[in-house]
mmCIF file of C-alpha atoms and ligand atoms in Angstrom:
data_model
loop_
_atom_site.group_PDB
_atom_site.id
_atom_site.type_symbol
_atom_site.label_atom_id
_atom_site.label_comp_id
_atom_site.label_asym_id
_atom_site.label_seq_id
_atom_site.Cartn_x
_atom_site.Cartn_y
_atom_site.Cartn_z
ATOM 1 C CA UNK A 103 12.176 -13.461 -18.537
ATOM 2 C CA UNK A 104 11.090 -15.145 -14.836
ATOM 3 C CA UNK A 105 9.802 -12.031 -12.525
ATOM 4 C CA UNK A 106 11.861 -10.528 -9.895
ATOM 5 C CA UNK A 107 10.360 -10.018 -6.778
ATOM 6 C CA UNK A 108 11.885 -8.038 -3.550
ATOM 7 C CA UNK A 109 10.670 -9.413 -0.058
ATOM 8 C CA UNK A 110 11.254 -6.384 2.183
ATOM 9 C CA UNK A 111 9.719 -7.385 5.228
ATOM 10 C CA UNK A 112 8.842 -5.400 8.770
ATOM 11 C CA UNK A 113 7.092 -4.152 11.477
ATOM 12 C CA UNK A 114 6.254 -0.656 9.892
ATOM 13 C CA UNK A 115 4.930 0.884 12.911
ATOM 14 C CA UNK A 116 4.701 3.075 11.323
ATOM 15 C CA UNK A 117 6.149 3.391 8.066
ATOM 16 C CA UNK A 118 8.924 5.721 7.084
ATOM 17 C CA UNK A 119 10.447 7.396 4.223
ATOM 18 C CA UNK A 120 13.699 5.417 5.207
ATOM 19 C CA UNK A 121 11.702 2.292 3.946
ATOM 20 C CA UNK A 122 10.047 4.164 1.138
ATOM 21 C CA UNK A 123 13.773 5.150 -0.473
ATOM 22 C CA UNK A 124 15.397 1.771 0.151
ATOM 23 C CA UNK A 125 12.230 -0.184 -1.722
ATOM 24 C CA UNK A 126 12.437 2.308 -4.722
ATOM 25 C CA UNK A 127 16.271 2.129 -4.682
ATOM 26 C CA UNK A 128 17.012 -1.635 -4.548
ATOM 27 C CA UNK A 129 13.725 -1.751 -6.933
ATOM 28 C CA UNK A 130 16.138 0.328 -9.165
ATOM 29 C CA UNK A 131 19.259 -0.662 -8.411
ATOM 30 C CA UNK A 132 17.816 -4.945 -9.220
ATOM 31 C CA UNK A 133 15.840 -4.368 -11.994
ATOM 32 C CA UNK A 134 13.140 -5.667 -9.520
ATOM 33 C CA UNK A 135 9.550 -6.100 -11.162
ATOM 34 C CA UNK A 136 8.225 -5.473 -7.448
ATOM 35 C CA UNK A 137 8.983 -5.049 -4.311
ATOM 36 C CA UNK A 138 6.436 -6.193 -1.307
ATOM 37 C CA UNK A 139 6.542 -4.276 1.497
ATOM 38 C CA UNK A 140 5.515 -7.565 4.049
ATOM 39 C CA UNK A 141 3.865 -6.360 7.210
ATOM 40 C CA UNK A 142 4.559 -8.844 9.818
ATOM 41 C CA UNK A 143 1.843 -10.029 11.877
ATOM 42 C CA UNK A 144 3.662 -11.046 14.785
ATOM 43 C CA UNK A 145 6.831 -9.579 14.725
ATOM 44 C CA UNK A 146 8.018 -12.478 17.341
ATOM 45 C CA UNK A 147 11.343 -11.194 18.119
ATOM 46 C CA UNK A 148 9.845 -7.558 18.991
ATOM 47 C CA UNK A 149 7.187 -9.173 20.818
ATOM 48 C CA UNK A 150 7.350 -7.957 24.613
ATOM 49 C CA UNK A 151 9.715 -5.106 24.228
ATOM 50 C CA UNK A 152 6.758 -2.730 23.255
ATOM 51 C CA UNK A 153 3.048 -2.691 22.805
ATOM 52 C CA UNK A 154 3.210 -3.024 19.152
ATOM 53 C CA UNK A 155 0.052 -1.940 16.711
ATOM 54 C CA UNK A 156 -2.329 -4.193 15.551
ATOM 55 C CA UNK A 157 -1.441 -5.644 11.885
ATOM 56 C CA UNK A 158 -4.369 -4.151 10.367
ATOM 57 C CA UNK A 159 -3.666 -0.735 10.902
ATOM 58 C CA UNK A 160 -0.207 -0.826 10.273
ATOM 59 C CA UNK A 161 -1.160 -2.401 7.285
ATOM 60 C CA UNK A 162 -3.781 0.350 6.497
ATOM 61 C CA UNK A 163 -0.396 2.793 6.815
ATOM 62 C CA UNK A 164 1.533 1.163 4.261
ATOM 63 C CA UNK A 165 -0.966 0.942 1.956
ATOM 64 C CA UNK A 166 -1.114 4.963 2.092
ATOM 65 C CA UNK A 167 2.662 5.263 1.838
ATOM 66 C CA UNK A 168 2.946 2.753 -1.154
ATOM 67 C CA UNK A 169 -0.248 4.170 -3.143
ATOM 68 C CA UNK A 170 0.498 5.112 -6.536
ATOM 69 C CA UNK A 171 4.360 4.268 -6.055
ATOM 70 C CA UNK A 172 4.860 2.150 -9.329
ATOM 71 C CA UNK A 173 6.466 -1.272 -8.283
ATOM 72 C CA UNK A 174 5.719 -1.007 -4.373
ATOM 73 C CA UNK A 175 2.895 -2.902 -3.124
ATOM 74 C CA UNK A 176 1.753 -3.947 0.239
ATOM 75 C CA UNK A 177 2.468 -7.855 1.192
ATOM 76 C CA UNK A 178 -0.494 -9.255 3.093
ATOM 77 C CA UNK A 179 0.671 -12.815 3.663
ATOM 78 C CA UNK A 180 2.278 -12.634 6.905
ATOM 79 C CA UNK A 181 -0.957 -10.887 8.292
ATOM 80 C CA UNK A 182 -3.165 -13.561 6.539
ATOM 81 C CA UNK A 183 -1.184 -16.831 7.904
ATOM 82 C CA UNK A 184 -1.851 -15.254 11.088
ATOM 83 C CA UNK A 185 0.656 -16.557 14.121
ATOM 84 C CA UNK A 186 4.201 -15.958 14.285
ATOM 85 C CA UNK A 187 5.695 -14.165 11.002
ATOM 86 C CA UNK A 188 8.972 -16.091 9.470
ATOM 87 C CA UNK A 189 10.906 -15.159 6.458
ATOM 88 C CA UNK A 190 11.123 -18.747 5.461
ATOM 89 C CA UNK A 191 7.409 -19.398 5.908
ATOM 90 C CA UNK A 192 7.345 -16.117 3.619
ATOM 91 C CA UNK A 193 9.290 -17.032 0.720
ATOM 92 C CA UNK A 194 7.802 -20.854 0.251
ATOM 93 C CA UNK A 195 4.376 -18.812 0.086
ATOM 94 C CA UNK A 196 5.553 -16.216 -2.063
ATOM 95 C CA UNK A 197 7.483 -19.223 -4.280
ATOM 96 C CA UNK A 198 4.554 -21.052 -4.509
ATOM 97 C CA UNK A 199 2.314 -18.175 -5.444
ATOM 98 C CA UNK A 200 4.482 -16.279 -8.240
ATOM 99 C CA UNK A 201 5.783 -19.914 -9.850
ATOM 100 C CA UNK A 202 9.325 -19.574 -11.427
ATOM 101 C CA UNK A 203 9.894 -15.940 -9.955
ATOM 102 C CA UNK A 204 13.693 -15.192 -8.618
ATOM 103 C CA UNK A 205 13.295 -13.741 -5.217
ATOM 104 C CA UNK A 206 15.541 -11.451 -3.107
ATOM 105 C CA UNK A 207 15.153 -10.687 0.574
ATOM 106 C CA UNK A 208 15.609 -7.329 1.552
ATOM 107 C CA UNK A 209 17.067 -6.693 5.055
ATOM 108 C CA UNK A 210 18.609 -3.245 6.561
ATOM 109 C CA UNK A 211 21.929 -3.294 8.004
ATOM 110 C CA UNK A 212 20.192 -3.999 12.062
ATOM 111 C CA UNK A 213 18.020 -6.765 10.534
ATOM 112 C CA UNK A 214 21.239 -7.957 8.785
ATOM 113 C CA UNK A 215 23.082 -8.020 11.776
ATOM 114 C CA UNK A 216 20.669 -10.496 13.382
ATOM 115 C CA UNK A 217 20.162 -12.707 10.425
ATOM 116 C CA UNK A 218 21.678 -15.684 11.771
ATOM 117 C CA UNK A 219 18.862 -15.549 14.695
ATOM 118 C CA UNK A 220 16.127 -15.706 12.166
ATOM 119 C CA UNK A 221 13.873 -18.876 12.466
ATOM 120 C CA UNK A 222 15.565 -21.654 9.691
ATOM 121 C CA UNK A 223 17.534 -18.862 7.861
ATOM 122 C CA UNK A 224 19.462 -21.605 6.051
ATOM 123 C CA UNK A 225 15.970 -21.701 3.966
ATOM 124 C CA UNK A 226 15.831 -17.792 3.910
ATOM 125 C CA UNK A 227 19.028 -18.260 1.590
ATOM 126 C CA UNK A 228 17.813 -21.691 -0.049
ATOM 127 C CA UNK A 229 14.444 -19.705 -1.446
ATOM 128 C CA UNK A 230 15.959 -16.161 -1.809
ATOM 129 C CA UNK A 231 19.156 -13.869 -2.714
ATOM 130 C CA UNK A 232 19.638 -11.783 0.249
ATOM 131 C CA UNK A 233 20.336 -8.207 -0.202
ATOM 132 C CA UNK A 234 21.700 -6.057 2.478
ATOM 133 C CA UNK A 235 21.272 -2.021 1.986
ATOM 134 C CA UNK A 236 24.627 -0.556 2.629
ATOM 135 C CA UNK A 237 25.111 3.259 3.512
ATOM 136 C CA UNK A 238 27.062 4.950 0.771
ATOM 137 C CA UNK A 239 30.678 4.749 1.481
ATOM 138 C CA UNK A 240 30.629 3.031 4.922
ATOM 139 C CA UNK A 241 29.238 -0.691 4.069
ATOM 140 C CA UNK A 242 28.284 -2.434 7.297
ATOM 141 C CA UNK A 243 30.381 -4.955 9.150
ATOM 142 C CA UNK A 244 27.643 -8.421 8.867
ATOM 143 C CA UNK A 245 27.977 -11.666 10.185
ATOM 144 C CA UNK A 246 30.591 -14.028 8.502
ATOM 145 C CA UNK A 247 29.728 -17.144 5.881
ATOM 146 C CA UNK A 248 26.462 -15.572 4.363
ATOM 147 C CA UNK A 249 26.578 -14.617 0.670
ATOM 148 C CA UNK A 250 24.941 -11.350 1.308
ATOM 149 C CA UNK A 251 24.682 -8.917 -2.203
ATOM 150 C CA UNK A 252 25.224 -5.521 -0.966
ATOM 151 C CA UNK A 253 23.154 -2.615 -2.808
ATOM 152 C CA UNK A 254 24.175 0.994 -1.615
ATOM 153 C CA UNK A 255 21.275 3.298 -0.863
ATOM 154 C CA UNK A 256 21.135 6.903 0.652
ATOM 155 C CA UNK A 257 20.698 5.909 3.626
ATOM 156 C CA UNK A 258 18.222 8.062 5.943
ATOM 157 C CA UNK A 259 18.681 7.873 9.667
ATOM 158 C CA UNK A 260 15.093 7.704 10.381
ATOM 159 C CA UNK A 261 13.463 4.807 12.421
ATOM 160 C CA UNK A 262 9.865 3.634 13.501
ATOM 161 C CA UNK A 263 11.207 3.980 17.436
ATOM 162 C CA UNK A 264 12.315 7.878 17.165
ATOM 163 C CA UNK A 265 8.820 8.834 15.119
ATOM 164 C CA UNK A 266 6.844 6.969 18.252
ATOM 165 C CA UNK A 267 8.835 9.024 20.369
ATOM 166 C CA UNK A 268 8.248 12.233 18.492
ATOM 167 C CA UNK A 269 4.526 11.514 18.508
ATOM 168 C CA UNK A 270 4.501 10.921 21.819
ATOM 169 C CA UNK A 271 6.840 14.422 23.016
ATOM 170 C CA UNK A 272 4.961 16.538 20.019
ATOM 171 C CA UNK A 273 8.126 17.073 17.929
ATOM 172 C CA UNK A 274 7.154 17.765 14.079
ATOM 173 C CA UNK A 275 7.204 14.458 11.717
ATOM 174 C CA UNK A 276 6.738 16.359 8.862
ATOM 175 C CA UNK A 277 8.616 14.896 5.567
ATOM 176 C CA UNK A 278 9.422 11.784 7.990
ATOM 177 C CA UNK A 279 6.634 10.037 7.434
ATOM 178 C CA UNK A 280 4.677 11.150 3.826
ATOM 179 C CA UNK A 281 1.719 12.935 3.838
ATOM 180 C CA UNK A 282 -1.041 10.040 3.356
ATOM 181 C CA UNK A 283 -0.185 7.980 5.830
ATOM 182 C CA UNK A 284 0.368 11.136 8.394
ATOM 183 C CA UNK A 285 -3.439 11.536 7.012
ATOM 184 C CA UNK A 286 -4.114 8.109 7.999
ATOM 185 C CA UNK A 287 -2.508 8.088 11.221
ATOM 186 C CA UNK A 288 -4.775 10.828 12.191
ATOM 187 C CA UNK A 289 -7.974 9.202 10.738
ATOM 188 C CA UNK A 290 -7.315 6.178 12.777
ATOM 189 C CA UNK A 291 -6.263 7.638 16.054
ATOM 190 C CA UNK A 292 -2.705 5.901 16.205
ATOM 191 C CA UNK A 293 -0.336 6.666 18.025
ATOM 192 C CA UNK A 294 -2.067 9.090 20.525
ATOM 193 C CA UNK A 295 -3.027 11.432 17.521
ATOM 194 C CA UNK A 296 -6.620 12.147 16.607
ATOM 195 C CA UNK A 297 -7.741 14.248 13.951
ATOM 196 C CA UNK A 298 -9.334 16.501 16.375
ATOM 197 C CA UNK A 299 -6.016 16.940 18.221
ATOM 198 C CA UNK A 300 -4.403 17.447 15.038
ATOM 199 C CA UNK A 301 -6.472 20.648 13.836
HETATM 200 P P1 ATP B 588 11.657 0.272 14.728
HETATM 201 O O1 ATP B 588 12.677 1.585 14.957
HETATM 202 O O2 ATP B 588 10.830 -0.044 15.591
HETATM 203 O O3 ATP B 588 12.542 -1.190 15.085
HETATM 204 P P2 ATP B 588 12.147 0.494 12.019
HETATM 205 O O4 ATP B 588 12.425 1.726 11.779
HETATM 206 O O5 ATP B 588 13.894 -0.429 12.328
HETATM 207 O O6 ATP B 588 11.531 0.210 13.110
HETATM 208 P P3 ATP B 588 11.279 -1.783 10.967
HETATM 209 O O7 ATP B 588 9.652 -2.108 10.350
HETATM 210 O O8 ATP B 588 11.749 -2.289 12.506
HETATM 211 O O9 ATP B 588 11.486 -0.071 10.816
HETATM 212 O O10 ATP B 588 11.975 -2.380 9.949
HETATM 213 C C1 ATP B 588 11.977 -3.060 8.800
HETATM 214 C C2 ATP B 588 13.039 -3.165 7.717
HETATM 215 O O11 ATP B 588 13.553 -1.691 7.242
HETATM 216 C C3 ATP B 588 14.356 -3.661 8.416
HETATM 217 O O12 ATP B 588 14.927 -4.718 7.403
HETATM 218 C C4 ATP B 588 15.415 -2.789 8.557
HETATM 219 O O13 ATP B 588 16.735 -2.979 8.488
HETATM 220 C C5 ATP B 588 15.039 -1.627 7.764
HETATM 221 N N1 ATP B 588 15.090 -0.303 8.094
HETATM 222 C C6 ATP B 588 14.456 0.385 8.891
HETATM 223 N N2 ATP B 588 14.738 1.825 8.960
HETATM 224 C C7 ATP B 588 15.739 2.430 7.799
HETATM 225 C C8 ATP B 588 16.518 2.999 7.167
HETATM 226 N N3 ATP B 588 16.061 4.279 8.126
HETATM 227 N N4 ATP B 588 16.484 3.220 5.908
HETATM 228 C C9 ATP B 588 17.004 1.763 5.329
HETATM 229 N N5 ATP B 588 16.428 0.892 6.341
HETATM 230 C C10 ATP B 588 15.372 0.574 7.016
HETATM 231 MG MG1 MG B 589 13.902 -2.506 13.416
#
């Protein structure tokens, strides 16, 4: 049986329970051997809109999030490659590294809506099956003409944007990020949180 690998890309600034619930449920639903949370080096579609936490810090947070989670791993290919992060390039690299593996690109609904604007998206379709994560009972409206495979997972209404707003105005983040991620954020003093301030 060829290995089945899911590629779940994101900025993960920071990674939250919505990302994790998605990764473990898609892995289960599609019987994937592993899901790589691929940390974008330079999320070109977000550039200029806001300051982005350094890739190395975001990767450390994703490491903390997936430690001890079977079958979910951090992907470093985009950070190691440097420059703007294009999924088409990442898939080509994974196809080389895991020869014969079957690749699945996993996207949330907002990412799916923008899929036709991705750099060389036809290559993404050639190299992988694109999985769109749907909320139970309310499938999202998607651009037409793309052979999506839809997987239902519990959809948690949490976004990194909301989490960053919570950090800045002091609202609680408990249960929206896992405690190892929160500890790592404090340790590294990210999002204006310091270890001293948190005590
Ligand atoms: P931001 O608010 O900064 O855009 P985000 O929470 O959307 O952050 P990203 O890193 O942009 O997180 O997203 C990575 C991937 O995770 C995308 O495919 C996105 O659609 C998906 N995603 C984001 N939030 C959720 C969620 N709550 N449930 C399922 N998938 C999600
Ligand atoms: Mg997003």
